[in-house]
PDB file of N, CA and C in Angstrom:
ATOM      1  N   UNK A   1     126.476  21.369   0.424  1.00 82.00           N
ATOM      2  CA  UNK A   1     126.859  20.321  -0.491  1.00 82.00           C
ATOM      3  C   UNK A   1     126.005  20.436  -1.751  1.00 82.00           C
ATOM      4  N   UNK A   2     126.906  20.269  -2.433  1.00 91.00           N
ATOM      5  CA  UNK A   2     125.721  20.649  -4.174  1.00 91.00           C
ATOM      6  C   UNK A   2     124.629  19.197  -4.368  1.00 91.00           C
ATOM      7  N   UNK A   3     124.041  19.457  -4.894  1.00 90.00           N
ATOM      8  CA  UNK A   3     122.922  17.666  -5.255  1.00 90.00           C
ATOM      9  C   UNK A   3     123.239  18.232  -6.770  1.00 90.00           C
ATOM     10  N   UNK A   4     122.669  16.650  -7.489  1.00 93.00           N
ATOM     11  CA  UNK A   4     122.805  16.303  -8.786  1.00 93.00           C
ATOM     12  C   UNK A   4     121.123  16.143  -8.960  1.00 93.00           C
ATOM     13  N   UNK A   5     120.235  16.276  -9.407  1.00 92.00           N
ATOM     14  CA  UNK A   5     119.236  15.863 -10.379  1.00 92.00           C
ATOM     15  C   UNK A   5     119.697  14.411 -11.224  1.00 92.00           C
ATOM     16  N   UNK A   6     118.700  13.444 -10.602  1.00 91.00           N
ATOM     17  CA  UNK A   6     119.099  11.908 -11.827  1.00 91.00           C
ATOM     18  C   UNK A   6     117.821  11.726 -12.094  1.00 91.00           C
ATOM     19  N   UNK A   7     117.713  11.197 -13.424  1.00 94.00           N
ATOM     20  CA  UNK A   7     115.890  10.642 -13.871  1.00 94.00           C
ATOM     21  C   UNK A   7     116.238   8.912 -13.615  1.00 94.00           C
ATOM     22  N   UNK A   8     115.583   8.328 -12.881  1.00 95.00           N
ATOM     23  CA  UNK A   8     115.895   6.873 -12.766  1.00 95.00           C
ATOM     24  C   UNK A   8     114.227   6.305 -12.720  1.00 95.00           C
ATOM     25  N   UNK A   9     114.630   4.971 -13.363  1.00 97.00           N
ATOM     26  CA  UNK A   9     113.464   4.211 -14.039  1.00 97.00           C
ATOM     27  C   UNK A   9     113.446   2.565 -13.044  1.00 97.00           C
ATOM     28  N   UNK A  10     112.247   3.106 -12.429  1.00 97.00           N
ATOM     29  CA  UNK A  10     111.876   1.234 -11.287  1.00 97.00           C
ATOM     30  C   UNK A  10     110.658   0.828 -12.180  1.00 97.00           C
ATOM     31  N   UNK A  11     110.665  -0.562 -11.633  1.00 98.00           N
ATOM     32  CA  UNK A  11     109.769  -1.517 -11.747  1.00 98.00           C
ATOM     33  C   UNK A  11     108.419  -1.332 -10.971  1.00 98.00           C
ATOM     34  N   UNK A  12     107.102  -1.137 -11.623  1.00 98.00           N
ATOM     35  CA  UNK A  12     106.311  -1.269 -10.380  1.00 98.00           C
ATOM     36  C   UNK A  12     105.881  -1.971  -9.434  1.00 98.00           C
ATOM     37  N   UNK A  13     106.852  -2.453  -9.198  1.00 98.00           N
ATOM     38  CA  UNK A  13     107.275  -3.493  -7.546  1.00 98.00           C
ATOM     39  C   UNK A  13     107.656  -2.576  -6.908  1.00 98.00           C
ATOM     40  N   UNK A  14     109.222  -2.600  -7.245  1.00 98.00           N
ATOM     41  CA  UNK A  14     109.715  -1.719  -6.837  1.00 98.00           C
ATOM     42  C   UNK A  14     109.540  -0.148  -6.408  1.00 98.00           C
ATOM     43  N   UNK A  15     108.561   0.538  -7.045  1.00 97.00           N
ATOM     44  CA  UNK A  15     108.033   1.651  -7.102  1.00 97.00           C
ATOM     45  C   UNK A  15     106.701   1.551  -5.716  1.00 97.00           C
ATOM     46  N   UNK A  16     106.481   0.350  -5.974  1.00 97.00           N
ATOM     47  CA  UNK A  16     105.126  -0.094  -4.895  1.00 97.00           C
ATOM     48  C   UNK A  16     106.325   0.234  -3.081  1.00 97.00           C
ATOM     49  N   UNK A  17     107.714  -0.992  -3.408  1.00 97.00           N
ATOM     50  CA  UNK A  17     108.283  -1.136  -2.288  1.00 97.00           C
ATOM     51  C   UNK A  17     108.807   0.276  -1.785  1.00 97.00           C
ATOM     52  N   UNK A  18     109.148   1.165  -2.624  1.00 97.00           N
ATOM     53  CA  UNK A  18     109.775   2.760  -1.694  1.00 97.00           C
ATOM     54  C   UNK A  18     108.814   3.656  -1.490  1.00 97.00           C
ATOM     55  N   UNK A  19     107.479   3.161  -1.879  1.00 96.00           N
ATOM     56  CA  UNK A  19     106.179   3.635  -1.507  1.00 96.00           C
ATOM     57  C   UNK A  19     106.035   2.990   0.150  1.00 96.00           C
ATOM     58  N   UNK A  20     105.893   2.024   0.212  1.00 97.00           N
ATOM     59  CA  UNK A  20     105.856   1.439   1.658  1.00 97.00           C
ATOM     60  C   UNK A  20     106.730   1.631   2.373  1.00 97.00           C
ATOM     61  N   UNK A  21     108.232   1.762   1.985  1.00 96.00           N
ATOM     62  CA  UNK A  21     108.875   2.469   2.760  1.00 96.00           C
ATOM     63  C   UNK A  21     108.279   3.615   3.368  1.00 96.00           C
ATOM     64  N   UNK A  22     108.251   4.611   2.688  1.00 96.00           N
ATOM     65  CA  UNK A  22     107.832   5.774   3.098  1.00 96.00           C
ATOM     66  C   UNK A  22     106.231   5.690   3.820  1.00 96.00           C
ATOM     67  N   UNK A  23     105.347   5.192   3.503  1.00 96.00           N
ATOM     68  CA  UNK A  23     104.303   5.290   3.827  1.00 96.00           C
ATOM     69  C   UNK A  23     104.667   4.615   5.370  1.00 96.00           C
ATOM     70  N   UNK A  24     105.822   3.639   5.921  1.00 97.00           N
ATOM     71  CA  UNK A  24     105.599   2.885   7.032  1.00 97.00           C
ATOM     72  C   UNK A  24     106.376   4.216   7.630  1.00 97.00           C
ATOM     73  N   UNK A  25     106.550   5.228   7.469  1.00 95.00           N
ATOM     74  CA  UNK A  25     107.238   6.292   8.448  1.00 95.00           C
ATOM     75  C   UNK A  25     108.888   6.113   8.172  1.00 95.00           C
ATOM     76  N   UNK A  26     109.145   5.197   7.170  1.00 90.00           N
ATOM     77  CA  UNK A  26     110.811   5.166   8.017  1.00 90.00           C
ATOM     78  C   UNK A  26     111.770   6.625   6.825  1.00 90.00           C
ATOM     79  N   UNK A  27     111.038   6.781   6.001  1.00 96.00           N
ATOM     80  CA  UNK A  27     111.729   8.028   4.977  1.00 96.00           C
ATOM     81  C   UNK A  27     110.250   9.170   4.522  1.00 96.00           C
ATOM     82  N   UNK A  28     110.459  10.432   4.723  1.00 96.00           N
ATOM     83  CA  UNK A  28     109.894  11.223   3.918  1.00 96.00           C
ATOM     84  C   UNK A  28     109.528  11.093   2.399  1.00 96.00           C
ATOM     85  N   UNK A  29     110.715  10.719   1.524  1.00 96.00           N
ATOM     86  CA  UNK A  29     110.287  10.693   0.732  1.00 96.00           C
ATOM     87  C   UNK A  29     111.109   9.680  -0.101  1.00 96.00           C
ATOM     88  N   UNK A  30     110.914   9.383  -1.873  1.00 96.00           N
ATOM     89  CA  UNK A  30     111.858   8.774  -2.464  1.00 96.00           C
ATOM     90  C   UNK A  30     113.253   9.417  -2.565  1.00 96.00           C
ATOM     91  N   UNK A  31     113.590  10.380  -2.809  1.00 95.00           N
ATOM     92  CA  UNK A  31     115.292  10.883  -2.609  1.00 95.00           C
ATOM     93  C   UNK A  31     115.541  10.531  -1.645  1.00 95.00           C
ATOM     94  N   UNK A  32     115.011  10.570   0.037  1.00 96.00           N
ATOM     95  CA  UNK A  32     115.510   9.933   1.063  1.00 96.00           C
ATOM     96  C   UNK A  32     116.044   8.865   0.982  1.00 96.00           C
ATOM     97  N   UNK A  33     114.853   7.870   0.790  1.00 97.00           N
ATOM     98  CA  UNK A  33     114.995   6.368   0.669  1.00 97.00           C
ATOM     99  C   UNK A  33     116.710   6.004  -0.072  1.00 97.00           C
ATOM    100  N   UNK A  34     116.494   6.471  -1.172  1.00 96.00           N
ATOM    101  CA  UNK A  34     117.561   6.045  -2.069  1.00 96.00           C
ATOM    102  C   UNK A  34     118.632   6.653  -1.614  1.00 96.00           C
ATOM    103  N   UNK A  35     118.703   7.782  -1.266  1.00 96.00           N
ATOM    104  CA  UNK A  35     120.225   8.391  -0.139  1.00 96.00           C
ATOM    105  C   UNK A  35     120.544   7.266   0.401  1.00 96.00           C
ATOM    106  N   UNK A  36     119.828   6.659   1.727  1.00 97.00           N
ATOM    107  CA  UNK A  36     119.913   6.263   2.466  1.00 97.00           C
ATOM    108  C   UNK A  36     120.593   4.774   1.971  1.00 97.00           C
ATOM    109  N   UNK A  37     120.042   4.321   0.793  1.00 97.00           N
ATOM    110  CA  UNK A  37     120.926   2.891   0.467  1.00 97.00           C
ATOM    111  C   UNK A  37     122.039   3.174  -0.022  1.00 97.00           C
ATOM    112  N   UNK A  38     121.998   4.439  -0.696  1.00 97.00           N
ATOM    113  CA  UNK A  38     123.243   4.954  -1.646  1.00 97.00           C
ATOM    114  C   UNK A  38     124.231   4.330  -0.407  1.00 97.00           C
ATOM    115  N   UNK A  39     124.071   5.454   0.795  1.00 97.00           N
ATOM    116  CA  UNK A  39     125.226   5.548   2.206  1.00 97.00           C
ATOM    117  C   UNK A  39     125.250   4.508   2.570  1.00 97.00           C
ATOM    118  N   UNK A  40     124.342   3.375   2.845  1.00 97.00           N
ATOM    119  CA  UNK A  40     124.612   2.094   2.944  1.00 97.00           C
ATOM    120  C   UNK A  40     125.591   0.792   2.428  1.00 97.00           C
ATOM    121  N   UNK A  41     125.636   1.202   0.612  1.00 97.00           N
ATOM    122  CA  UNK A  41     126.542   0.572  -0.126  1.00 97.00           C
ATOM    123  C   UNK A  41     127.526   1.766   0.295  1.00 97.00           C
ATOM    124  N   UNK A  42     127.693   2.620   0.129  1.00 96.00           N
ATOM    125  CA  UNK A  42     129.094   3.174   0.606  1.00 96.00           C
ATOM    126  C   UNK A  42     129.819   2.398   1.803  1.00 96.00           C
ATOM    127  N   UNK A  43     128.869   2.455   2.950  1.00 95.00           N
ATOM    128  CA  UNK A  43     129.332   2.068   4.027  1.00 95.00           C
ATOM    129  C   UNK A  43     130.282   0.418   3.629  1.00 95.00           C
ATOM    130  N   UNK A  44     129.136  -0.059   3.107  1.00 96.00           N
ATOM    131  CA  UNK A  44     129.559  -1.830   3.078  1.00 96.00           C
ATOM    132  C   UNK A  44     130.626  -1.808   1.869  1.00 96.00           C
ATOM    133  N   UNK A  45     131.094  -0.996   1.116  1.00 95.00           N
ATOM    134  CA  UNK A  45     132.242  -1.189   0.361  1.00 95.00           C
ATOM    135  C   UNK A  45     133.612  -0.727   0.984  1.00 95.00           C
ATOM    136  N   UNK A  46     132.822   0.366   2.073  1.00 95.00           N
ATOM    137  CA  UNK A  46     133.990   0.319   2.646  1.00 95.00           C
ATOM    138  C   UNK A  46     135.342  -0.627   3.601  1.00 95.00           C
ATOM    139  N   UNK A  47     133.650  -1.285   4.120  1.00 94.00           N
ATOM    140  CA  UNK A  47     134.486  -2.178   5.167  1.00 94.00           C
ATOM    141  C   UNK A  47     134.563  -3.447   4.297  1.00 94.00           C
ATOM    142  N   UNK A  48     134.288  -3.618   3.191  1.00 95.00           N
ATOM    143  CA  UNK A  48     134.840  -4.754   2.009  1.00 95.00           C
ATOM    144  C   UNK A  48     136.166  -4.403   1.720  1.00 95.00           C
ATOM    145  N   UNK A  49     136.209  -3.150   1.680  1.00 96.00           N
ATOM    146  CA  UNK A  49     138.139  -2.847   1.326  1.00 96.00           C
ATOM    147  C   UNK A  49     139.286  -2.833   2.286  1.00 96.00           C
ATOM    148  N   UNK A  50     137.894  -2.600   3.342  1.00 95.00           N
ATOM    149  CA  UNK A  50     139.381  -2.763   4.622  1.00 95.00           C
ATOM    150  C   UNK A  50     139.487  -4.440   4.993  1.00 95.00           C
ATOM    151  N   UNK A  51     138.656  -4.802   4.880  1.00 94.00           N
ATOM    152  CA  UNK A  51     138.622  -6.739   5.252  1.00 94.00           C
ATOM    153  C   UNK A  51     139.506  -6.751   3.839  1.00 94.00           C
ATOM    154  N   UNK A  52     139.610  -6.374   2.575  1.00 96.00           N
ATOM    155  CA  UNK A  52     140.237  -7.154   1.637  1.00 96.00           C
ATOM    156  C   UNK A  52     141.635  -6.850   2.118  1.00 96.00           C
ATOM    157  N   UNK A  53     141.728  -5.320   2.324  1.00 95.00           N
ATOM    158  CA  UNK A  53     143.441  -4.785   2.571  1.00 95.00           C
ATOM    159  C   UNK A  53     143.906  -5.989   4.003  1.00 95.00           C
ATOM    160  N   UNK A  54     143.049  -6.354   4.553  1.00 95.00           N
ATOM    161  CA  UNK A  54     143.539  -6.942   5.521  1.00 95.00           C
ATOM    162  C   UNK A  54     143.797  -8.135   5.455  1.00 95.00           C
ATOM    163  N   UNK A  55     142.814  -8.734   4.713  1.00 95.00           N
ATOM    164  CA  UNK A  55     143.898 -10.423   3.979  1.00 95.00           C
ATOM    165  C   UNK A  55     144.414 -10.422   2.909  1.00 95.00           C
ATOM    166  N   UNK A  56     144.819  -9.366   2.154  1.00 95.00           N
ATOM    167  CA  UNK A  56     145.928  -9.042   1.804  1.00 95.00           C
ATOM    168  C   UNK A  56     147.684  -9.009   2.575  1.00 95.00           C
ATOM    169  N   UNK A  57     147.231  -8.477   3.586  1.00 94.00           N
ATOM    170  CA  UNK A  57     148.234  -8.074   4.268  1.00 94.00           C
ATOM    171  C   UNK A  57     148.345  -9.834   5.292  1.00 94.00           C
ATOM    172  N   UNK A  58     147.269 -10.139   5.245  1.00 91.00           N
ATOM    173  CA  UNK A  58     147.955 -11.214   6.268  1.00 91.00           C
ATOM    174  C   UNK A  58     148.197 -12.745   5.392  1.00 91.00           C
ATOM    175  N   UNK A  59     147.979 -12.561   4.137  1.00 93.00           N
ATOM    176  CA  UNK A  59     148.716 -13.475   2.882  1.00 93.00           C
ATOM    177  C   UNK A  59     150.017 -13.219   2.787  1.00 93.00           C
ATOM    178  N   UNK A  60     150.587 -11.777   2.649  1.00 94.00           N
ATOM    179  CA  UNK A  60     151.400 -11.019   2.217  1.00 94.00           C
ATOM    180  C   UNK A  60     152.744 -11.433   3.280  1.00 94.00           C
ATOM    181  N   UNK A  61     151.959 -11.370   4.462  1.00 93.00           N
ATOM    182  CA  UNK A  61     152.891 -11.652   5.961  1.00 93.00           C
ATOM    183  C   UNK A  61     153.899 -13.098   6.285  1.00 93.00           C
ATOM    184  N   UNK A  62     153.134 -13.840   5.512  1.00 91.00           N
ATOM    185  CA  UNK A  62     153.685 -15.520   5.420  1.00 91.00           C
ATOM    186  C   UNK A  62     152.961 -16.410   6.354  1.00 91.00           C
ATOM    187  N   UNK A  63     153.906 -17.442   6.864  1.00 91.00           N
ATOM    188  CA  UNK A  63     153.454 -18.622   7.587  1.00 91.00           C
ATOM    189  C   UNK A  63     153.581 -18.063   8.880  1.00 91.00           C
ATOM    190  N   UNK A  64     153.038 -18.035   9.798  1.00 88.00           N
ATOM    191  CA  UNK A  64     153.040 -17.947  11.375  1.00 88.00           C
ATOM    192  C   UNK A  64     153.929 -19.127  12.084  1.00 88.00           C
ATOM    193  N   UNK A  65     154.849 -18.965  12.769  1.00 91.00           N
ATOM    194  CA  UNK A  65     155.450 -20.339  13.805  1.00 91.00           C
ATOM    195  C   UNK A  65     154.314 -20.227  15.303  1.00 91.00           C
ATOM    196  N   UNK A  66     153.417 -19.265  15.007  1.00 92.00           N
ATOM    197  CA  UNK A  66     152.458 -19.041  16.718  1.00 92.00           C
ATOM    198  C   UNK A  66     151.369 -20.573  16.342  1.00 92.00           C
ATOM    199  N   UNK A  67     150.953 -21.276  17.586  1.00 94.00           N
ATOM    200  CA  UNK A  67     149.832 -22.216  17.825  1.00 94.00           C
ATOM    201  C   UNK A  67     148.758 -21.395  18.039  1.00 94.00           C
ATOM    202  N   UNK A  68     147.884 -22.540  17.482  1.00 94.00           N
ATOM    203  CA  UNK A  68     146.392 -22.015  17.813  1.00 94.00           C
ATOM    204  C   UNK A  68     146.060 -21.463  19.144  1.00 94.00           C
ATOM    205  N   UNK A  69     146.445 -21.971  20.237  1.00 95.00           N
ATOM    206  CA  UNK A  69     146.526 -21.144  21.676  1.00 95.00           C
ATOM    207  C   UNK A  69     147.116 -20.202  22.070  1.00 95.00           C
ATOM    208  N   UNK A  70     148.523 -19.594  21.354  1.00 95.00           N
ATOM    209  CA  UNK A  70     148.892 -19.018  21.450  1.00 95.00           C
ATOM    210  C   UNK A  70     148.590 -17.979  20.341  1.00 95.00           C
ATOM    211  N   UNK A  71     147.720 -17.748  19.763  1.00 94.00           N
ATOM    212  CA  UNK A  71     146.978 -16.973  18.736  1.00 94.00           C
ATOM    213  C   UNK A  71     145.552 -16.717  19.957  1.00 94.00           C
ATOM    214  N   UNK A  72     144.596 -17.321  19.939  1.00 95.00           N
ATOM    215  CA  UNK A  72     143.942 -17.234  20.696  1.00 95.00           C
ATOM    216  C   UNK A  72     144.194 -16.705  21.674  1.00 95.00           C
ATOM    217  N   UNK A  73     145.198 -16.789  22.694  1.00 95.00           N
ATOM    218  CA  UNK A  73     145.728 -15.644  23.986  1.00 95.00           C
ATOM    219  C   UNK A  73     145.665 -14.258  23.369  1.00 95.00           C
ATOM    220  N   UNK A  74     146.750 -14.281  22.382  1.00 94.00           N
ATOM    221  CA  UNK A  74     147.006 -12.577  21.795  1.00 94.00           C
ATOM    222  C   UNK A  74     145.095 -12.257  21.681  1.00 94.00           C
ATOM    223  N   UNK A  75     144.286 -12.973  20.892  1.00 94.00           N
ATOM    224  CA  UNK A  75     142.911 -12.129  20.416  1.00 94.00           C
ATOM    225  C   UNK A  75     142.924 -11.874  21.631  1.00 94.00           C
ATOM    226  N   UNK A  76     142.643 -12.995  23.101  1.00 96.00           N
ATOM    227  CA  UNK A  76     142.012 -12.424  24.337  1.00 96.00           C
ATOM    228  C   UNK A  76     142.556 -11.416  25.402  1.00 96.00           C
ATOM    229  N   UNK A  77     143.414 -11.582  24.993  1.00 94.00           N
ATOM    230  CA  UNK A  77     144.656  -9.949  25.384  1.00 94.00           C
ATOM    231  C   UNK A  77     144.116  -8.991  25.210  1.00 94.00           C
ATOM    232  N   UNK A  78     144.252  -8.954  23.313  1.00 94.00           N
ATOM    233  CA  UNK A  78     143.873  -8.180  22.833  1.00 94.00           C
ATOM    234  C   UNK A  78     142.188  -7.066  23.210  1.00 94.00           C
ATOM    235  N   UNK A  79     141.319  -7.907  23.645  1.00 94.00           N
ATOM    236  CA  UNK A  79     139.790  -8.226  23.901  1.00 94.00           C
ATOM    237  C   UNK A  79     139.685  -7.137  25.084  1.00 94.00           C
ATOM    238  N   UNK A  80     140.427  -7.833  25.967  1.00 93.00           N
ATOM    239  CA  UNK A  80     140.646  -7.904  27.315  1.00 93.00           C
ATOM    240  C   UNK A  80     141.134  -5.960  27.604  1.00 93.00           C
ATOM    241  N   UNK A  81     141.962  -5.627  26.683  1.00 94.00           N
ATOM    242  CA  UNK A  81     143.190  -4.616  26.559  1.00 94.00           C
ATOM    243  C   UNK A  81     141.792  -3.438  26.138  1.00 94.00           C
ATOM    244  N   UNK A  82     141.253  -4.241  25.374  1.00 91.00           N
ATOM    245  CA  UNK A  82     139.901  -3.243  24.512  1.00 91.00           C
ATOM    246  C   UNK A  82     138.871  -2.800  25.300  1.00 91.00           C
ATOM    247  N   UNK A  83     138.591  -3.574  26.077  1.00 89.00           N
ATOM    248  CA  UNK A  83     137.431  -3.540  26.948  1.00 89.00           C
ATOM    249  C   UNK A  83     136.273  -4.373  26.365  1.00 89.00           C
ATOM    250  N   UNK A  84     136.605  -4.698  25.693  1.00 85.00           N
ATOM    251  CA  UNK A  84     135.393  -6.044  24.952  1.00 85.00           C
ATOM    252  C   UNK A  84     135.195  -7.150  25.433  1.00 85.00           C
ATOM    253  N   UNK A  85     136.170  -7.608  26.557  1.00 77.00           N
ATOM    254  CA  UNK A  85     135.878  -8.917  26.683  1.00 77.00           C
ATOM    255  C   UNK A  85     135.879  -8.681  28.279  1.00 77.00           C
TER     256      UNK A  85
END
């Protein structure tokens, strides 16, 4: 995979805090550190787009004629079917 070279400018707080990161063992170094949140916001935008596509889609769907109990069965079906519950 190719890398990019970036010059980026912290606060010395901030510069103090990815110091302690690293110094507490959890990253080698600063490129680590910052990978590691990079993949983090990746991660969490991802599942922001699938939760949005998904009340999208269940706006999109209309009014339900199902009751609250009978919504509740399908999740525990559902649960049940998964091995989660």
């Amino acid at each position: 995979m190719a890398t990019v070279r970036k010059t980026i400018t912290f606060t010395d707080q901030q510069d103090k805090w990815i110091k302690a990161q690293i110094t507490a063992g959890e990253f080698t170094n600063d490129s680590e550190y910052l990978r590691h949140l990079v993949r983090q916001d990746q991660s969490k935008n991802t599942k922001f787009s699938t939760l949005k596509a998904a009340i999208a889609k269940g706006l999109e769907s209309g009014i339900s004629d199902s009751t609250i109990p009978d919504i509740m069965k399908k999740v525990e079906d559902s649960m049940k079917a998964d091995g989660r519950l």
